[in-house]
Coordinates of C-alpha atoms and ligand atoms in Angstrom, one line a residue:
Chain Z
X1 CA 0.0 0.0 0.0
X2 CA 2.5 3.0 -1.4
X3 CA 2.5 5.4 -3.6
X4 CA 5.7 6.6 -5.0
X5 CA 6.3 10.5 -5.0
X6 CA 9.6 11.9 -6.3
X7 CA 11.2 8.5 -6.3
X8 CA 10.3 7.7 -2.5
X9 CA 7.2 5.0 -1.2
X10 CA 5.0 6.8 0.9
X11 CA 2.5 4.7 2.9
X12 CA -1.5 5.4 1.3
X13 CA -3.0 7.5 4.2
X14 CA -5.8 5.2 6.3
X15 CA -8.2 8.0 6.0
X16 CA -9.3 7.9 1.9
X17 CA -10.9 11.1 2.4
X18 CA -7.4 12.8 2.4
X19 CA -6.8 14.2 -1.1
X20 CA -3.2 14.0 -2.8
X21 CA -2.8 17.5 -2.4
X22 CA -3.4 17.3 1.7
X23 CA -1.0 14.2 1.7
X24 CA 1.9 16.0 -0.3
X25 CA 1.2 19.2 1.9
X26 CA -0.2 18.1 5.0
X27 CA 1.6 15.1 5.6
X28 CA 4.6 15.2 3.3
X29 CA 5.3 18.9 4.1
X30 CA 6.3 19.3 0.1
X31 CA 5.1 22.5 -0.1
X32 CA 5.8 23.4 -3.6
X33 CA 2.1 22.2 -4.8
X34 CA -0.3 24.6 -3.8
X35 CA -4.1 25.0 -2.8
X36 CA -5.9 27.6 -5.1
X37 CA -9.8 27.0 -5.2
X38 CA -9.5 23.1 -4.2
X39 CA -11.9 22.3 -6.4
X40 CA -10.2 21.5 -9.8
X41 CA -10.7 25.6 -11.5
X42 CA -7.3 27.1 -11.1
X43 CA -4.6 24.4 -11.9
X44 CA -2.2 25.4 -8.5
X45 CA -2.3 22.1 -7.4
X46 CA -1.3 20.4 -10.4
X47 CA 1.1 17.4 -10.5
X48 CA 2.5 14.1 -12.6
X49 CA 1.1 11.3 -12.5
X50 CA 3.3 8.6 -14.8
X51 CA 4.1 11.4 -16.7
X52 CA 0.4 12.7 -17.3
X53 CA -1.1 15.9 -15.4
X54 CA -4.0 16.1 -12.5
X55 CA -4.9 18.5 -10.3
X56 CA -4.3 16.8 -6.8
X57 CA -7.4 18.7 -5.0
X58 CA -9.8 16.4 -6.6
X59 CA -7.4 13.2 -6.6
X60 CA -8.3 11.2 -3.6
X61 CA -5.0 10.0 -2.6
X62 CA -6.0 6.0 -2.0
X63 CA -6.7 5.8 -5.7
X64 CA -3.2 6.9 -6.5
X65 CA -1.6 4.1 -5.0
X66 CA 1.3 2.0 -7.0
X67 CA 1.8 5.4 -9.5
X68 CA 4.1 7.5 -9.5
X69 CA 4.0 11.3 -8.5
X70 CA 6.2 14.0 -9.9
X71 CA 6.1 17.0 -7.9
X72 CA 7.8 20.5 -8.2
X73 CA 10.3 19.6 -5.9
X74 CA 11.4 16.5 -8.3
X75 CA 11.6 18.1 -11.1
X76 CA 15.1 19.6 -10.3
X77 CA 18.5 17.3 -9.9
X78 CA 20.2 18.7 -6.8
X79 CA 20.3 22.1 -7.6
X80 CA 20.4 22.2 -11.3
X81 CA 17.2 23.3 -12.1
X82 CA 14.4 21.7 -14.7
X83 CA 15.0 24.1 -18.0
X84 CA 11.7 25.1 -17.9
X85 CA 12.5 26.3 -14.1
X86 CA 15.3 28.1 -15.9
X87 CA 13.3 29.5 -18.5
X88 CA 10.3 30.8 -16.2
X89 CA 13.0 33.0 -14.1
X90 CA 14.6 34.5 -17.5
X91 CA 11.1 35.1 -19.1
X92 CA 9.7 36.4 -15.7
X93 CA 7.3 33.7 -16.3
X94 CA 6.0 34.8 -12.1
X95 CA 5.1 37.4 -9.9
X96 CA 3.9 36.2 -6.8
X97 CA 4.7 32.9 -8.0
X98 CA 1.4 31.0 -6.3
X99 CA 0.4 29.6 -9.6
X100 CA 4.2 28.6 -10.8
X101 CA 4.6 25.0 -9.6
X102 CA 1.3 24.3 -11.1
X103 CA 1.7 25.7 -14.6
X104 CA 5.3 24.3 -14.7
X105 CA 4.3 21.0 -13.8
X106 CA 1.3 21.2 -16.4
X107 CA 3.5 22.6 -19.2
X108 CA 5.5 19.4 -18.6
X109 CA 2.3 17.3 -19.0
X110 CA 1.1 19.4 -22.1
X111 CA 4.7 18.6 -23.7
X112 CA 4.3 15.5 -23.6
X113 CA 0.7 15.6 -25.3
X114 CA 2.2 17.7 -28.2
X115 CA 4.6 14.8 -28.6
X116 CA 1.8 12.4 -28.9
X117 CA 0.1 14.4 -31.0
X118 CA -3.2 14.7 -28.7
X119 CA -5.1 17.6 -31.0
X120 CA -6.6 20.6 -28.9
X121 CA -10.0 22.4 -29.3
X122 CA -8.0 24.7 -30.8
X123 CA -6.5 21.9 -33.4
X124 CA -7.7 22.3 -37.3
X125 CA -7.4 19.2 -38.7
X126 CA -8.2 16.6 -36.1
X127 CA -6.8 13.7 -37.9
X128 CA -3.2 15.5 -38.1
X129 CA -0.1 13.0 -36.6
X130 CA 1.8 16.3 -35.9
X131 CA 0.5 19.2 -34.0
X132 CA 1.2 23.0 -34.6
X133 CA 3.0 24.6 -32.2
X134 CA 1.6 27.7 -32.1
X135 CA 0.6 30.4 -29.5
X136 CA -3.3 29.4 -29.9
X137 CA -2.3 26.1 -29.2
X138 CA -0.1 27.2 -26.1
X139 CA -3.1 29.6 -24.8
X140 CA -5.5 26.6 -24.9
X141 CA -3.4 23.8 -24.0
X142 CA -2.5 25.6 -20.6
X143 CA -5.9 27.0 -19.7
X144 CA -6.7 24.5 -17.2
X145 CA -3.8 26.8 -15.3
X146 CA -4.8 30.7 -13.8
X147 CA -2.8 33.3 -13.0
X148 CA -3.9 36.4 -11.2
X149 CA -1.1 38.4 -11.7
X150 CA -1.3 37.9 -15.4
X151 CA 2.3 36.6 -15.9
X152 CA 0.8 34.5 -18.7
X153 CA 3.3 36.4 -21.1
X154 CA 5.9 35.3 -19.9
X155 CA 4.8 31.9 -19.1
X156 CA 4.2 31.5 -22.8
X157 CA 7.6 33.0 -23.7
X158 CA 8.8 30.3 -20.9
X159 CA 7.5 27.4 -22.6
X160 CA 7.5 28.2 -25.9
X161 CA 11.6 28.4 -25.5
X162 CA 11.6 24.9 -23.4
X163 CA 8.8 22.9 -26.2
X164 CA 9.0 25.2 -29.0
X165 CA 10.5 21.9 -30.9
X166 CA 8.7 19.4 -29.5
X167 CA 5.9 19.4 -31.7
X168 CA 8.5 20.0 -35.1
Chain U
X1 CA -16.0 15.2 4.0
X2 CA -18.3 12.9 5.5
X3 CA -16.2 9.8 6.4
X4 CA -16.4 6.7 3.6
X5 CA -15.6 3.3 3.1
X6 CA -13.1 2.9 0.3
X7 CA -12.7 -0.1 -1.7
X8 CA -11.1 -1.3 -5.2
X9 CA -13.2 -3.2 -7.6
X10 CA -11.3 -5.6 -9.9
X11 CA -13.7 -6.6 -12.3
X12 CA -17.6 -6.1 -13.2
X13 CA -18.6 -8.6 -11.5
X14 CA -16.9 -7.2 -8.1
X15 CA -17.6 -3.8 -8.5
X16 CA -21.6 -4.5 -8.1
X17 CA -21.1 -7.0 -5.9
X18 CA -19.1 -4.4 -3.3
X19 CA -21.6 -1.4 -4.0
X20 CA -24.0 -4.2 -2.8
X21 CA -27.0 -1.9 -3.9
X22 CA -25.5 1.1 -1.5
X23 CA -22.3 2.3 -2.7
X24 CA -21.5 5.0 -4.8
X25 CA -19.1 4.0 -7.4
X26 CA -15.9 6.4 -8.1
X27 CA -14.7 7.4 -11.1
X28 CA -11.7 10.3 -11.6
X29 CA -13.6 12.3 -8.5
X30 CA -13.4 15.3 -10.5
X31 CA -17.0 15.6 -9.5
X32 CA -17.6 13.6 -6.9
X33 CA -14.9 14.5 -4.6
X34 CA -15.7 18.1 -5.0
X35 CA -19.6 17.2 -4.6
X36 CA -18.5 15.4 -1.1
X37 CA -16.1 17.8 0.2
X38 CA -19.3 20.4 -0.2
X39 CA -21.2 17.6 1.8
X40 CA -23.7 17.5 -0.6
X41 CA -23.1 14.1 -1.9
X42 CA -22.3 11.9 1.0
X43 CA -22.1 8.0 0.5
X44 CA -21.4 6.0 3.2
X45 CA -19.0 4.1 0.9
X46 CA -17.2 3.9 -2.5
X47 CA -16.5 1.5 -4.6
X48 CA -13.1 2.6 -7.2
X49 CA -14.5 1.7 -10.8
X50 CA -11.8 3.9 -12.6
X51 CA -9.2 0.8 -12.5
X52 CA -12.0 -1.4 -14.4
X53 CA -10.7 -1.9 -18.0
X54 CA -10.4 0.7 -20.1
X55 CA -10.3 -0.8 -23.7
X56 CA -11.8 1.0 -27.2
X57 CA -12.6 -1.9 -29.1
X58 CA -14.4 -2.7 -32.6
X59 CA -18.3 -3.6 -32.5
X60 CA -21.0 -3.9 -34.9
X61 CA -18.9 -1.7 -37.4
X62 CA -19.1 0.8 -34.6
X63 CA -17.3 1.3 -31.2
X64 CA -17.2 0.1 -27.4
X65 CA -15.7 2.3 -25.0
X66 CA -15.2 0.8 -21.6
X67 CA -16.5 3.0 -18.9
X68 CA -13.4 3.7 -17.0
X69 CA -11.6 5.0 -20.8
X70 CA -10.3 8.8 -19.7
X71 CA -11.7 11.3 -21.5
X72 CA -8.4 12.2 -23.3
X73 CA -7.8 8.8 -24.1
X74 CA -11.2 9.1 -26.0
X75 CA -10.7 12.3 -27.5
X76 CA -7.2 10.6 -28.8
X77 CA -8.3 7.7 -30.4
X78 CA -7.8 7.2 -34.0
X79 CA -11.2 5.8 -35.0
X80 CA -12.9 8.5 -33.1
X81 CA -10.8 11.6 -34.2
X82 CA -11.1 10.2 -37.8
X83 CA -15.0 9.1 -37.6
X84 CA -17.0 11.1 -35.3
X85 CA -15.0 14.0 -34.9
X86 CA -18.0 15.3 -33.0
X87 CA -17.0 13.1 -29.8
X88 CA -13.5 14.0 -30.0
X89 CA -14.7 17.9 -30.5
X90 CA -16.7 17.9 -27.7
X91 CA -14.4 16.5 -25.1
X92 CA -11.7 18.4 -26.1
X93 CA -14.0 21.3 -25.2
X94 CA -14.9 20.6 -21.9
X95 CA -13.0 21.2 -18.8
X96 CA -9.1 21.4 -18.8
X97 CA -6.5 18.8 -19.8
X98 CA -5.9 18.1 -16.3
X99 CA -9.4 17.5 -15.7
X100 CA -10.1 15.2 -18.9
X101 CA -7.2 13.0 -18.2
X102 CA -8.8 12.0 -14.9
X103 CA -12.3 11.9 -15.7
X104 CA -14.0 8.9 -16.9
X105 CA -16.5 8.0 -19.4
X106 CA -19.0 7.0 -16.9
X107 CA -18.4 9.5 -14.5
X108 CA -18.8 12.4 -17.6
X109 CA -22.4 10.9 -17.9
X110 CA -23.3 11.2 -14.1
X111 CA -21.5 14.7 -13.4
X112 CA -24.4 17.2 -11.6
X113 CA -25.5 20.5 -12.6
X114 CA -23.1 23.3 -12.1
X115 CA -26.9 25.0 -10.6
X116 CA -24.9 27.7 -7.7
X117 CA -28.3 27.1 -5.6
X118 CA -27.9 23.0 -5.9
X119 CA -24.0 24.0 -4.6
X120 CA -25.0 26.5 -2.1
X121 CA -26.3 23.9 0.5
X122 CA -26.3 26.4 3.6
X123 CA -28.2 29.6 1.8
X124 CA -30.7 28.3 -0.8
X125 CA -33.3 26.0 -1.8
X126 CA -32.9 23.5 -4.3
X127 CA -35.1 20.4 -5.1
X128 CA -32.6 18.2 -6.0
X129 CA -30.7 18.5 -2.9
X130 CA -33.8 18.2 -0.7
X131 CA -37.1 17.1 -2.5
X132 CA -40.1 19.6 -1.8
X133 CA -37.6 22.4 -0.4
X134 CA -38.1 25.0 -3.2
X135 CA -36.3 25.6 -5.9
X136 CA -34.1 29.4 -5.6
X137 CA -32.9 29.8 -9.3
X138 CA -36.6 30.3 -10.9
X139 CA -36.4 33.4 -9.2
X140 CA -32.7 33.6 -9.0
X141 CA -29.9 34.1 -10.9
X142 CA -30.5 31.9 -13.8
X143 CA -28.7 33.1 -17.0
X144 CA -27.0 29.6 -17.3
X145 CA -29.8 28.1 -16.8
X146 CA -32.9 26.0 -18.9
X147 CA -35.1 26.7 -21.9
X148 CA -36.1 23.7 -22.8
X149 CA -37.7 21.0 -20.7
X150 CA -37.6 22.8 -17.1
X151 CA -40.6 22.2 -15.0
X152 CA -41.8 23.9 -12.0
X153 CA -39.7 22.3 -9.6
X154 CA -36.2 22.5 -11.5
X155 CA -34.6 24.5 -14.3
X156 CA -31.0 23.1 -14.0
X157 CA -28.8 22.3 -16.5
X158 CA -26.8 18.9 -17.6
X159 CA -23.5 20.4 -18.0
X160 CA -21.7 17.8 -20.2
X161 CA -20.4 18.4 -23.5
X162 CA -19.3 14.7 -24.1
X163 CA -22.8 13.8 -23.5
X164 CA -24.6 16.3 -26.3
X165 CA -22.0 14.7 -29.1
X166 CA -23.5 11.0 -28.0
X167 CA -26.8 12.0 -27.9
X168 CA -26.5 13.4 -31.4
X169 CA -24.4 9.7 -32.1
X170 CA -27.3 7.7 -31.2
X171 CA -25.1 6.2 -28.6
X172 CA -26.2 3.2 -26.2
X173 CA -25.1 3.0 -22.6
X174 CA -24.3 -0.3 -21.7
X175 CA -25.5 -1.1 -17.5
X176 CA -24.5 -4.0 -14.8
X177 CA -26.7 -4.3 -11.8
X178 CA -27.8 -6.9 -9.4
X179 CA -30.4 -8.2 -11.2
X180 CA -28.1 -8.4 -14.4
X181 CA -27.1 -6.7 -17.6
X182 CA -29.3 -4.3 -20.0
X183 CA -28.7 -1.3 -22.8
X184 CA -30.2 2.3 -22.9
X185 CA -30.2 4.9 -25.6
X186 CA -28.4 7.7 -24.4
X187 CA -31.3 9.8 -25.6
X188 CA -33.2 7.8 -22.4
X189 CA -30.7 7.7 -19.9
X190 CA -31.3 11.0 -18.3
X191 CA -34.6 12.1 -17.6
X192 CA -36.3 15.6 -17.2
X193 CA -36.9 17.2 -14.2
X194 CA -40.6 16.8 -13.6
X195 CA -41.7 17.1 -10.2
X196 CA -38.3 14.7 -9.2
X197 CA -35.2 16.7 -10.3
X198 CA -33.9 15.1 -7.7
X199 CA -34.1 11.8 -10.3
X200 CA -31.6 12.5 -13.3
X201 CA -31.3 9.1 -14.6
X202 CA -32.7 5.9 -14.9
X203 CA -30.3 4.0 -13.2
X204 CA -31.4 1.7 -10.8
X205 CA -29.4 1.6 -6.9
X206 CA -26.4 -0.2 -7.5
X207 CA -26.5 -0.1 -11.1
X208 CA -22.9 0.5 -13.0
X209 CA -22.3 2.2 -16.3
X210 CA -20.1 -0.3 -17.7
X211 CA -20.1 0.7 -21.7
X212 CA -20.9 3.3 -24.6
X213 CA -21.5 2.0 -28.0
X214 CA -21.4 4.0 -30.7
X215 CA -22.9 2.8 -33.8
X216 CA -21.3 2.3 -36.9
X217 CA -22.6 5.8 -38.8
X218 CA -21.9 7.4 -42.0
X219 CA -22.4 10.5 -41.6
X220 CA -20.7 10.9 -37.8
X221 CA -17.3 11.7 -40.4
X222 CA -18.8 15.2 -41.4
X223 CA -20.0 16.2 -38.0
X224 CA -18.7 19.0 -35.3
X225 CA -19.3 20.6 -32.0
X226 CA -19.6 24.2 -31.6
X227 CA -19.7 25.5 -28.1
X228 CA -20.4 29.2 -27.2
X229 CA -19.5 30.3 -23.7
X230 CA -18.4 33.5 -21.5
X231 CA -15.0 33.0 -22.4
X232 CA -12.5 31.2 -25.1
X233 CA -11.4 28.5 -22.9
X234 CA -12.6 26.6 -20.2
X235 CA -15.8 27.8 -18.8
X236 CA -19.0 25.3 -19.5
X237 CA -21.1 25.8 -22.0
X238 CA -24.1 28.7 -22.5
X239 CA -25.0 26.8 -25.7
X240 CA -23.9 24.2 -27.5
X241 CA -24.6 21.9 -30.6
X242 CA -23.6 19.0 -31.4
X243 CA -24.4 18.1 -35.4
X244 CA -23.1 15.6 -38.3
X245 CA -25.0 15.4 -41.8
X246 CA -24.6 13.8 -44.9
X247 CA -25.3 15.4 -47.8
X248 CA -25.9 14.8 -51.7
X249 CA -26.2 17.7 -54.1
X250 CA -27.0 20.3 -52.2
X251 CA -29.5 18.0 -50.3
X252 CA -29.7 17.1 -46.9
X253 CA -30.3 13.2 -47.2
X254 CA -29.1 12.9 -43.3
X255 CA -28.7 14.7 -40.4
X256 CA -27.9 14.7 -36.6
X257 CA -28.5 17.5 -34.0
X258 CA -28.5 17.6 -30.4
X259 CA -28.2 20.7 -28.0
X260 CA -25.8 21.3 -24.8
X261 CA -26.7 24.0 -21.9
X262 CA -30.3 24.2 -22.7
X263 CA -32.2 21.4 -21.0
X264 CA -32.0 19.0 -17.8
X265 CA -30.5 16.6 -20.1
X266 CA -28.4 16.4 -23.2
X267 CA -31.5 17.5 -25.9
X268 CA -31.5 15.7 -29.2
X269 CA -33.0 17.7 -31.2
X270 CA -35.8 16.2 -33.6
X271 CA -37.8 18.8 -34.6
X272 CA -35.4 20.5 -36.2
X273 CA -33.7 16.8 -38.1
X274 CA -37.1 16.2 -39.7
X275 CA -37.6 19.5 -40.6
X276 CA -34.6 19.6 -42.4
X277 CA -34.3 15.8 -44.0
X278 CA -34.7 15.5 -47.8
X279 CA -34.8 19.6 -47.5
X280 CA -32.1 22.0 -49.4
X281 CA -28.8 22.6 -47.0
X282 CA -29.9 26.4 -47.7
X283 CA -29.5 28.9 -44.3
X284 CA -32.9 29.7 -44.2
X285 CA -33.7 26.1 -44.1
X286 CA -31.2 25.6 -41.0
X287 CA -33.0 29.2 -39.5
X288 CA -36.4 27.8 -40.0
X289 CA -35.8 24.2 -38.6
X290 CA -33.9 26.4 -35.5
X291 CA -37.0 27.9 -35.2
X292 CA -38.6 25.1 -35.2
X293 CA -36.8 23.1 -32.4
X294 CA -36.9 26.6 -30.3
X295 CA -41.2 27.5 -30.5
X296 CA -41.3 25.9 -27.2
X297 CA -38.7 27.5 -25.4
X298 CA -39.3 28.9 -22.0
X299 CA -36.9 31.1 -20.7
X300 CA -36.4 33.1 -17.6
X301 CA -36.2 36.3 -16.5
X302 CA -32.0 35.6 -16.7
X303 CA -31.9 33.9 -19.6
X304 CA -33.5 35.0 -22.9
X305 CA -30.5 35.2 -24.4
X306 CA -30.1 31.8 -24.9
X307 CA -32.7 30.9 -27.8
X308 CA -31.9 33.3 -30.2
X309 CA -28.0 32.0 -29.4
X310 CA -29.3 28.6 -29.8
X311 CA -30.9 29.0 -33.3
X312 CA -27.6 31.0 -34.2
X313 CA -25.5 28.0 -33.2
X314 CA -27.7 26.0 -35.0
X315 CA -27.2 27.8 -38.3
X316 CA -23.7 28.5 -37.9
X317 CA -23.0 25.0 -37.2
X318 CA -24.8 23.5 -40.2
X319 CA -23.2 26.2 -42.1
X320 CA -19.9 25.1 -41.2
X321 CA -20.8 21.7 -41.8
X322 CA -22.2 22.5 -45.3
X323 CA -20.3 25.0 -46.4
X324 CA -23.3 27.3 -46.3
X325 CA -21.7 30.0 -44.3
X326 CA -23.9 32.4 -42.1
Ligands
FAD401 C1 -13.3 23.0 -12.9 C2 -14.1 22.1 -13.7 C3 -14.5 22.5 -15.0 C4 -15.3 21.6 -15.8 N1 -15.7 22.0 -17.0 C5 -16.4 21.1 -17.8 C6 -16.9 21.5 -19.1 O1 -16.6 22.6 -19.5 N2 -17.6 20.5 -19.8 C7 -17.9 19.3 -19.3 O2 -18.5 18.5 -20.0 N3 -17.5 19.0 -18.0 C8 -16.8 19.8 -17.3 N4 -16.4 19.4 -16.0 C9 -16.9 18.2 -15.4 C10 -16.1 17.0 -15.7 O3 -16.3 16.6 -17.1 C11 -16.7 15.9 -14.8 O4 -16.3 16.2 -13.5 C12 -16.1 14.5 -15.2 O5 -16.5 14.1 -16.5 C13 -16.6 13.5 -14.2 O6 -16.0 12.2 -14.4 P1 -15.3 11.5 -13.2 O7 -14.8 10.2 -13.8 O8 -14.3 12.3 -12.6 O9 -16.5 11.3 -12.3 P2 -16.7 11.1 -10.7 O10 -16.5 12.4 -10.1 O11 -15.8 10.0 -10.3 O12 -18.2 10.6 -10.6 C14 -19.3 11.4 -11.1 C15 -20.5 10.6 -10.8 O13 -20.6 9.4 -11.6 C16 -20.7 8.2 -10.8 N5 -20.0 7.2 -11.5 C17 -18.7 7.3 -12.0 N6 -18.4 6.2 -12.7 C18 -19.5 5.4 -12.8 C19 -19.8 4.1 -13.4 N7 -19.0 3.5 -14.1 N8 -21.1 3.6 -13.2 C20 -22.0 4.3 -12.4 N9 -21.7 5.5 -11.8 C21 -20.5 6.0 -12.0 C22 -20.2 8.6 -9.5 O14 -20.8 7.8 -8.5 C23 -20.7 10.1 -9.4 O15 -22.0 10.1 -9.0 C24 -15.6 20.3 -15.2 C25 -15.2 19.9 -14.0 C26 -14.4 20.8 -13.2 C27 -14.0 20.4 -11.8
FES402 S1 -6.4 23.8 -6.0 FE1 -6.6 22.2 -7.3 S2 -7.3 23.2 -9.1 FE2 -7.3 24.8 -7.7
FES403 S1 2.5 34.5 -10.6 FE1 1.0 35.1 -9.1 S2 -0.7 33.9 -9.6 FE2 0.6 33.5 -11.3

């Protein structure tokens, strides 16, 4: 009964009504995640699961056991940051920097939909095996992720400089 | 949260058998979890159906789509991008990535109304929470709310998008209960509010959503889903349409049409198909068999809005599909 988060078991919590957020922050103390709405509208809480992104306020934790969780805090090796860390502080991709772990950690997931070729609602042709990379695509793709101090400028910039190629 | 009892169901078979007629069965949570942490949805137990198969398979020259398939993974599939891009449109509209990768099929088809009186537990009165109570959005704020089909006692929305491009598909919902197996139209599976909005399917107690099929159909590969909301991304719908047609010199031989964000349920709209069958794909065809669908619409004070919107997505939809540009 574990679930693995950044590489380590953790023990599935007894109660199932604690949420994968609460365990991480609560219980784990990795504070990186954070609570917005906790209830799935503003993206802070997102993470990876097997490589795909959730937001953790709706994720029951007791259902997560035997995956794997990527969090903020594993994304970076020692103190070599992720380049899409990198990138968000030379593209001032934050100002408060509440909503940062989230959109970083969903940008990841997104990445890793454009190499799939997952289309968008924003996608033309549907049956497409490659996906534009375009800033529409971007805008949509990372909706799922607020920010209210309207960094999104630089979050694009951010990402755009990290993915840009993926989808080429 | 009220405190639950939390079991894993490895098959069908065990699923029903540990919901036992009393559990609540649990999908992604997207909705569910919320619902509970709000304490108005508050099982005693649940029984985990999202680790039940989750296979896309050929059937009857159509499709079979295990309950427990993501809503990404459906939106993704080959044979739905490339045949009823309608499905695939309308998932990819609704919610946000993170949300679609967790939510199920079956839980898309049992997610509540986004009603803020059904959410507001502590200040208002809502039927479907409490049966009798009252019902605050009639008189209310109720700009998101129905045109078509309210009664009395309840003017909520269904707010799925997923389920207006299978109602429009014809599809069939595939159920396992204790007394055994059986299929419903999609078009049947939720109800109107009536005097029991508290009712919003025909799913018995202990009954699990284990299947959609999706017929084999021709003209699903011209089809699309327009949805019009308060802003570009995001947000659930105001209106939508779901519509695929087929088409033969200017003719419409065929055609699909079903409505989002108008009704207690996803509404397939006939009025307007038979108006239009064997009829020219002209725009004031499309306006007049809008019209059509819309002569019984009933809105509220909030909401007016939404039927000239609705015959407008109508015609722009068709348009698009035809060529026929509004
Ligand atoms: C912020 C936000 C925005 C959203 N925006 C949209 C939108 O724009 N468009 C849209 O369509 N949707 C939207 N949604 C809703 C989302 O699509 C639903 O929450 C989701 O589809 C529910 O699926 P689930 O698997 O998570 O269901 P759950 O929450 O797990 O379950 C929902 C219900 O289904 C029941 N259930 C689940 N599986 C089965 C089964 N196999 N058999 C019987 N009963 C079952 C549960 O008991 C519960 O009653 C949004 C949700 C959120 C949180
Ligand atoms: S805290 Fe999870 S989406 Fe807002
Ligand atoms: S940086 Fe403040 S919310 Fe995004």
């Amino acid at each position: 009964m574990a679930i693995e988060i950044n590489g380590s078991q953790v023990p599935v919590p007894d109660d199932p009504r604690v949420s994968l957020l609460d365990l991480l922050r609560e219980s784990l103390h990795l504070t990186g995640t954070k609570k917005g709405c906790n209830q799935g509208a503003c993206g802070a809480c997102t993470v990876l699961v097997d490589g795909e992104r959730i937001v953790s306020c709706l994720a029951l934790a007791v259902q997560y056991e035997g995956r794997s969780i990527t969090t903020i805090e594993g994304l970076s090796d020692g103190d070599a940051l992720h380049p899409l860390q990198q990138a968000f502080i030379d593209h001032d991709g934050f100002q408060c920097g509440y909503c940062t772990p989230g959109q970083i950690c969903s940008a990841i997931g997104m990445a890793a939909e454009l190499r799939r070729g997952l289309p968008s609602h924003v996608t033309g042709d549907l049956t497409a095996e490659r996906v534009p990379f375009s800033r529409v695509e971007l805008q949509e793709r990372m909706s799922g992720n607020l920010c209210c101090c309207g960094a999104h400028n630089g979050i694009i910039d951010a990402i755009t400089e990290t993915f840009g190629e993926v989808a080429a | 949260m009220t405190p639950f009892r939390y079991a894993r169901a490895t098959d069908v078979t065990d699923a029903v058998r540990l919901a036992d007629g009393g559990a609540r069965y649990l999908g992604g949570g997207t909705n569910l979890v919320d619902l509970m942490r709000e304490t108005i949805e508050r099982p005693a137990a649940l029984v985990d159906v999202s680790g039940l198969p989750a296979t896309i398979e050929a059937h009857d020259g159509g499709l079979l789509i295990g309950a427990a398939v993501r809503n990404t993974a459906l939106a993704e599939h080959p044979a739905v991008r490339a045949r009823y891009p309608v499905l695939a449109r309308a998932i990819l509209a609704g919610a946000s990535a993170q949300i679609r990768n967790m939510a199920t099929v079956g839980g898309n088809l049992l997610q509540r109304t986004r009603c803020a009186y059904f959410y507001d537990e502590e200040g208002s009165r809502c039927n479907k929470r409490v049966p009798g109570q009252g019902c605050d959005a009639i008189d209310g704020f109720n700009r998101i709310h129905a045109i078509l089909g309210a009664s009395p006692a309840c003017v909520a929305t269904h707010p799925s998008d997923m389920c207006v491009a299978l109602a429009a598909l014809d599809a069939i919902v595939h159920l396992h209960g204790p007394d055994g197996t059986r299929t419903v139209a999609l078009t049947d599976f939720h109800t109107l509010p009536g005097e029991r909005p508290d009712i919003e399917t025909v799913l018995a107690p202990g009954e699990l959503i284990t299947a959609l099929a999706l017929p084999a159909s021709p003209l699903a590969a011209r089809s699309t889903y327009r949805k019009v909301r308060d802003r570009a991304s995001y947000a659930f719908a105001l209106v939508s349409v779901a519509a695929a047609i087929d088409l033969e010199d200017g003719i419409v031989r065929d055609v699909r049409l079903a409505l989002g964000g108008v009704a207690h349920k996803p509404w397939r709209a006939t009025k307007a198909e038979t108006a239009l069958r064997n009829g020219p794909a002209t725009e004031a065809a499309f306006r007049a068999a809008a019209e059509l669908e819309l002569a019984d619409a009933a809105p509220l004070a909030g909401n007016g809005f939404k039927v000239e919107l609705a015959r407008r997505a109508i015609v722009a939809t068709l348009g698009e599909l035809t060529g026929e540009t509004a």
